PDB file of C-alpha atoms in Angstrom:
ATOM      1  CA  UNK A  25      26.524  -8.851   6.753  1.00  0.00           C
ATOM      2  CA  UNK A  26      25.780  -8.635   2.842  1.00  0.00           C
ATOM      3  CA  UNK A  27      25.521  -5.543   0.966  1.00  0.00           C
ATOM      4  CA  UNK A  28      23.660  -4.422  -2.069  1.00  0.00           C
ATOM      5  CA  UNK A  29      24.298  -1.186  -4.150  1.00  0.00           C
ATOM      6  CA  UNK A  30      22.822   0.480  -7.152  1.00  0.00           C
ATOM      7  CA  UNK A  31      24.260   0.826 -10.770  1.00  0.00           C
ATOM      8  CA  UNK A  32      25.443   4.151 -10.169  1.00  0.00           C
ATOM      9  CA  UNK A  33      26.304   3.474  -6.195  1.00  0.00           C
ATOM     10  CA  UNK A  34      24.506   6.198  -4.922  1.00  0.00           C
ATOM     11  CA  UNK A  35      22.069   3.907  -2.327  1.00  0.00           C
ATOM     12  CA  UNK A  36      23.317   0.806  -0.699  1.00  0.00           C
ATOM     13  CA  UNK A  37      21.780  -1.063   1.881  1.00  0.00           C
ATOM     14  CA  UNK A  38      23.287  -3.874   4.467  1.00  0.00           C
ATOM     15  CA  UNK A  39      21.376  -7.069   5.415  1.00  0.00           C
ATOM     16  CA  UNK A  40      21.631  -9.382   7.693  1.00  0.00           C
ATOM     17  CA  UNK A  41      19.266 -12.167   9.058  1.00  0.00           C
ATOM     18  CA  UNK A  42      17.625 -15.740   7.876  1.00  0.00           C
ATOM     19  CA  UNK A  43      15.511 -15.661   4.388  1.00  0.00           C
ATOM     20  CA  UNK A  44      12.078 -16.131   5.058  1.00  0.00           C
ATOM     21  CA  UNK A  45      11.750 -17.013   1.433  1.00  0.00           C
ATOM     22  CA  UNK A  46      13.752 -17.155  -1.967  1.00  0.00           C
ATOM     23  CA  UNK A  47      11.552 -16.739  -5.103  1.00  0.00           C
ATOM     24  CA  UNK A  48      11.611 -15.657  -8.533  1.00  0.00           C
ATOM     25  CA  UNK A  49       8.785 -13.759  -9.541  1.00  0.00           C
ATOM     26  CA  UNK A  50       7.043 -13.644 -12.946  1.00  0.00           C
ATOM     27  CA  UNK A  51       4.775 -11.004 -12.559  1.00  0.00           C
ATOM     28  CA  UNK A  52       3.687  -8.410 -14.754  1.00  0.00           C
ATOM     29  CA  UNK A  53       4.569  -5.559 -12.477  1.00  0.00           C
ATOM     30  CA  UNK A  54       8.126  -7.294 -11.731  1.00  0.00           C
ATOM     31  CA  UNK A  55       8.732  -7.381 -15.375  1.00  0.00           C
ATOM     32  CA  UNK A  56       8.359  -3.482 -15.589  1.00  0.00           C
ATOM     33  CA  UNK A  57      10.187  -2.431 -12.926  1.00  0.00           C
ATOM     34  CA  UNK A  58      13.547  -5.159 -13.996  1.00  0.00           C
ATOM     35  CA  UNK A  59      12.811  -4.544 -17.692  1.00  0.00           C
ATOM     36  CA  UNK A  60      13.521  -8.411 -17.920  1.00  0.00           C
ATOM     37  CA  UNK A  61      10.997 -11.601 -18.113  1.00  0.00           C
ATOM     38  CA  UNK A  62      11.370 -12.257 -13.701  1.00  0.00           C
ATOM     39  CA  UNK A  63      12.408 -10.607 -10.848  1.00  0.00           C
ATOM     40  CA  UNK A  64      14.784 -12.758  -8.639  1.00  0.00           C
ATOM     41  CA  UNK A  65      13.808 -12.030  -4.917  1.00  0.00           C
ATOM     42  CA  UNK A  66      15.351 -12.379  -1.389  1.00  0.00           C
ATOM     43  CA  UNK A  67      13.055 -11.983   1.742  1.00  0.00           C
ATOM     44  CA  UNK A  68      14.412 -11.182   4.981  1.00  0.00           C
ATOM     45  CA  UNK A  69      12.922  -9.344   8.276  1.00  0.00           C
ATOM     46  CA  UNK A  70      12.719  -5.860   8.023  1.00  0.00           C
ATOM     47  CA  UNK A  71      14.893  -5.237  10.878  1.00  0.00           C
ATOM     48  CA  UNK A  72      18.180  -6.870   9.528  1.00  0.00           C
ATOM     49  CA  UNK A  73      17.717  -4.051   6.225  1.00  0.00           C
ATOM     50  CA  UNK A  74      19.412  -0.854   6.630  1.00  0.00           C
ATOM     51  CA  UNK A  75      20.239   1.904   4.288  1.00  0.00           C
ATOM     52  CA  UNK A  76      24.061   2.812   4.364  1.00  0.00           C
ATOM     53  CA  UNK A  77      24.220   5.289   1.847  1.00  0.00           C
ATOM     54  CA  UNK A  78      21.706   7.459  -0.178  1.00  0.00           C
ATOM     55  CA  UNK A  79      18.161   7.625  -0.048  1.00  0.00           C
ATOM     56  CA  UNK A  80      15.736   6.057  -1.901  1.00  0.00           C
ATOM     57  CA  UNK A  81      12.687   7.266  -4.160  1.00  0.00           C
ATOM     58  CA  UNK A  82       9.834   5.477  -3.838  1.00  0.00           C
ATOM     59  CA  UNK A  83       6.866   4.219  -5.714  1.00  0.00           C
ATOM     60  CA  UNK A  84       3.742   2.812  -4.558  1.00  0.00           C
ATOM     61  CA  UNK A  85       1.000   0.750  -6.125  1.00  0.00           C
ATOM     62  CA  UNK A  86      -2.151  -1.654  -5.743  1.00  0.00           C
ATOM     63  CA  UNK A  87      -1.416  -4.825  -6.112  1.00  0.00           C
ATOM     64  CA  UNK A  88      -3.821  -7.698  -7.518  1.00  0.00           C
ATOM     65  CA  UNK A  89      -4.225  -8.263  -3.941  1.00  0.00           C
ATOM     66  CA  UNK A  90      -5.767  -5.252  -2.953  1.00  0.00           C
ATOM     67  CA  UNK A  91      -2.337  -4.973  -1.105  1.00  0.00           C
ATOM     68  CA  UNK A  92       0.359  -1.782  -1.060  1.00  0.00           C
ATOM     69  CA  UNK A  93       3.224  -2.860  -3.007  1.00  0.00           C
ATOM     70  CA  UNK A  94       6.383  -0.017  -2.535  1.00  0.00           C
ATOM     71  CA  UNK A  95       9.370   0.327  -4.405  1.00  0.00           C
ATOM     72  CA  UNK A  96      12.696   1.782  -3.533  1.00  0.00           C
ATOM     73  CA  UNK A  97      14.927   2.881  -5.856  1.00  0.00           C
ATOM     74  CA  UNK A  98      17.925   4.761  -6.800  1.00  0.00           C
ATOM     75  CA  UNK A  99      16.319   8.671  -8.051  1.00  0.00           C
ATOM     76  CA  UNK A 100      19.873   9.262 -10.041  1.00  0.00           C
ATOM     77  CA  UNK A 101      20.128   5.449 -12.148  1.00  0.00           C
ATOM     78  CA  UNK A 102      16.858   4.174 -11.581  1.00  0.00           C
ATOM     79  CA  UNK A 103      17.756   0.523  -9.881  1.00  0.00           C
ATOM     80  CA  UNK A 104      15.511  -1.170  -7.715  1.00  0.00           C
ATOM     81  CA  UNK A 105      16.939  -2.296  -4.549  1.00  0.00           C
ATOM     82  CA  UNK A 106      13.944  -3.469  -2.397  1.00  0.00           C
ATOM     83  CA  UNK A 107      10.126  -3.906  -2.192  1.00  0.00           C
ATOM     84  CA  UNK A 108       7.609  -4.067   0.629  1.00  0.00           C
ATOM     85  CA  UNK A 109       3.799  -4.818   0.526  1.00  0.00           C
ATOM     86  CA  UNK A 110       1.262  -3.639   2.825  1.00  0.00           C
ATOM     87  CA  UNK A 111       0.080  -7.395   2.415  1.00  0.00           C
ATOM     88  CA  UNK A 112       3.419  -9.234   4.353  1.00  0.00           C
ATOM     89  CA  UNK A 113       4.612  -6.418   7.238  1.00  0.00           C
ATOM     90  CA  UNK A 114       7.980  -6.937   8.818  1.00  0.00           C
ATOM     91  CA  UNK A 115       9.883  -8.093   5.736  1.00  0.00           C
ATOM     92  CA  UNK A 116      11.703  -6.526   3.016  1.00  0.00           C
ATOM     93  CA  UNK A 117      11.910  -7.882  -0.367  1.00  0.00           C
ATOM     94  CA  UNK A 118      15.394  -7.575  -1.465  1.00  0.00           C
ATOM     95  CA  UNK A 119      16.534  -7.852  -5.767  1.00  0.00           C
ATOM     96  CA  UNK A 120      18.853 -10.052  -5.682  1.00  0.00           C
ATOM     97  CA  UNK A 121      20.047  -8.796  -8.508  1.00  0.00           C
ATOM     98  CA  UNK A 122      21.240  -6.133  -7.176  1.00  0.00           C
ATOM     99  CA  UNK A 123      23.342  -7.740  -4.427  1.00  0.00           C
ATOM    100  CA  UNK A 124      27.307  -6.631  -4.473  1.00  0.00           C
ATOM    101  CA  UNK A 125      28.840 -10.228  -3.406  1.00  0.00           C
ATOM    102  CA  UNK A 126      29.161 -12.184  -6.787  1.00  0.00           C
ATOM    103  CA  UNK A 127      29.815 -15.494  -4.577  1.00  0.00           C
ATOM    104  CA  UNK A 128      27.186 -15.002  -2.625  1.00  0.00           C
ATOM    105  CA  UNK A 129      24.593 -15.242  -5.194  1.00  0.00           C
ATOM    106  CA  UNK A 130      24.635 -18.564  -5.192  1.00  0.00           C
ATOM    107  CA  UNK A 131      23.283 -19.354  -1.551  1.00  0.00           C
ATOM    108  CA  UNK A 132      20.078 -17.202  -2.754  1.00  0.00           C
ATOM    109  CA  UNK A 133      19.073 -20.224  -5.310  1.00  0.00           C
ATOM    110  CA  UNK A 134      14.876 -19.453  -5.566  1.00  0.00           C
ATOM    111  CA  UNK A 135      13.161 -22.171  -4.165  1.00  0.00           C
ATOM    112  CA  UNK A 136       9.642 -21.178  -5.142  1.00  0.00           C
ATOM    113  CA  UNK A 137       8.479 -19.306  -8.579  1.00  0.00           C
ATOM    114  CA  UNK A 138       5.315 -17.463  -8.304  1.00  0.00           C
ATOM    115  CA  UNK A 139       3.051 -16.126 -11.278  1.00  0.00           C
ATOM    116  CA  UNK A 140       4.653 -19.254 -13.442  1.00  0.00           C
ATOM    117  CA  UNK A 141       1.212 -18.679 -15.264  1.00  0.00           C
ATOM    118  CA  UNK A 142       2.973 -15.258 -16.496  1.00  0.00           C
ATOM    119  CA  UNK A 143       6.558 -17.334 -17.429  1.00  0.00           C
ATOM    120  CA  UNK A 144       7.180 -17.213 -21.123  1.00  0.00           C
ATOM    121  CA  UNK A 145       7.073 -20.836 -22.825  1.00  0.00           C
ATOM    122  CA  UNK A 146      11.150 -21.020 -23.498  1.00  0.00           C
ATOM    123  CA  UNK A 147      12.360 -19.879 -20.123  1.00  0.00           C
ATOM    124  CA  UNK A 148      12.645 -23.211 -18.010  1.00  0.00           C
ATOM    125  CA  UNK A 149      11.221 -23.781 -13.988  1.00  0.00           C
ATOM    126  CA  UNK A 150      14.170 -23.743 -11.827  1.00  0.00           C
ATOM    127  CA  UNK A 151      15.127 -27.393 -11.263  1.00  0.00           C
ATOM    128  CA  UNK A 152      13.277 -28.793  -6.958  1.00  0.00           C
ATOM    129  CA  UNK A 153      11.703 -24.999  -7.403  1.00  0.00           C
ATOM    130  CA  UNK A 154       7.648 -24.781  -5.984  1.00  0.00           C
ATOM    131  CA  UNK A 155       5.734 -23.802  -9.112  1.00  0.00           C
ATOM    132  CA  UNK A 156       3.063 -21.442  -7.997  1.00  0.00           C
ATOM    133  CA  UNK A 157       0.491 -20.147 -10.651  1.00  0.00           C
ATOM    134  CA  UNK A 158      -0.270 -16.788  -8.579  1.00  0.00           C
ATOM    135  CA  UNK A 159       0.833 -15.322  -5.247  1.00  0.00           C
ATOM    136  CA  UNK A 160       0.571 -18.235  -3.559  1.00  0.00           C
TER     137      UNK A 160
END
């Protein structure tokens, strides 16, 4: 079972279960909420996601898809911890980012970049990555 935690520590979640995918997102709304050029994203059924300390604030939005896109954060430091969209049910999109196990960062390689149309000219593709211009 991995863990993930906020800057301040105040929410943490545990996860277990199989990645349905492993992207890194370029985005427009992804770049707002990390304040960085990409998300880095872990998918995993919703199930295996629990919240083991805190509770989250929320945001909500329309995607481009017409979908719900939900964000759950930290209310005290602001961190992002997870997404989910009306669009996919039964997963939760977990930042990677935010994950607590340094080591284990390195099994959640992306294999698939979506919204490379959004990727800024001097940040490479991941090397054997999918290159997807949208959402799929």
């Amino acid at each position: 079972m991995s863990q993930s935690s906020c800057l301040c520590g105040n929410l943490r979640l545990s996860f277990t279960g199989d990645a349905v995918m492993k992207f890194r997102c370029h985005c427009l709304h992804d770049r707002k909420i990390t304040g960085s050029l990409h998300s880095t994203n872990l998918v995993l059924p919703e199930d295996g996601v629990k919240i083991i300390h805190g509770t989250p604030k929320t945001y909500a939005l329309k995607a481009g898809s017409g979908a719900t896109m939900t964000s759950y954060f930290c209310g005290d430091c602001g961190s992002t911890l997870y997404r989910k969209s009306s669009g996919i049910p039964g997963v939760t999109v977990i930042k990677v980012g935010c994950i607590d196990d340094l080591n284990a960062l390195e099994e959640f390689k992306p294999d698939t970049e979506l919204f490379v149309k959004h990727r800024v000219t001097w940040l490479p593709e991941i090397p054997g990555a999918a290159q997807v211009q949208g959402m799929s």
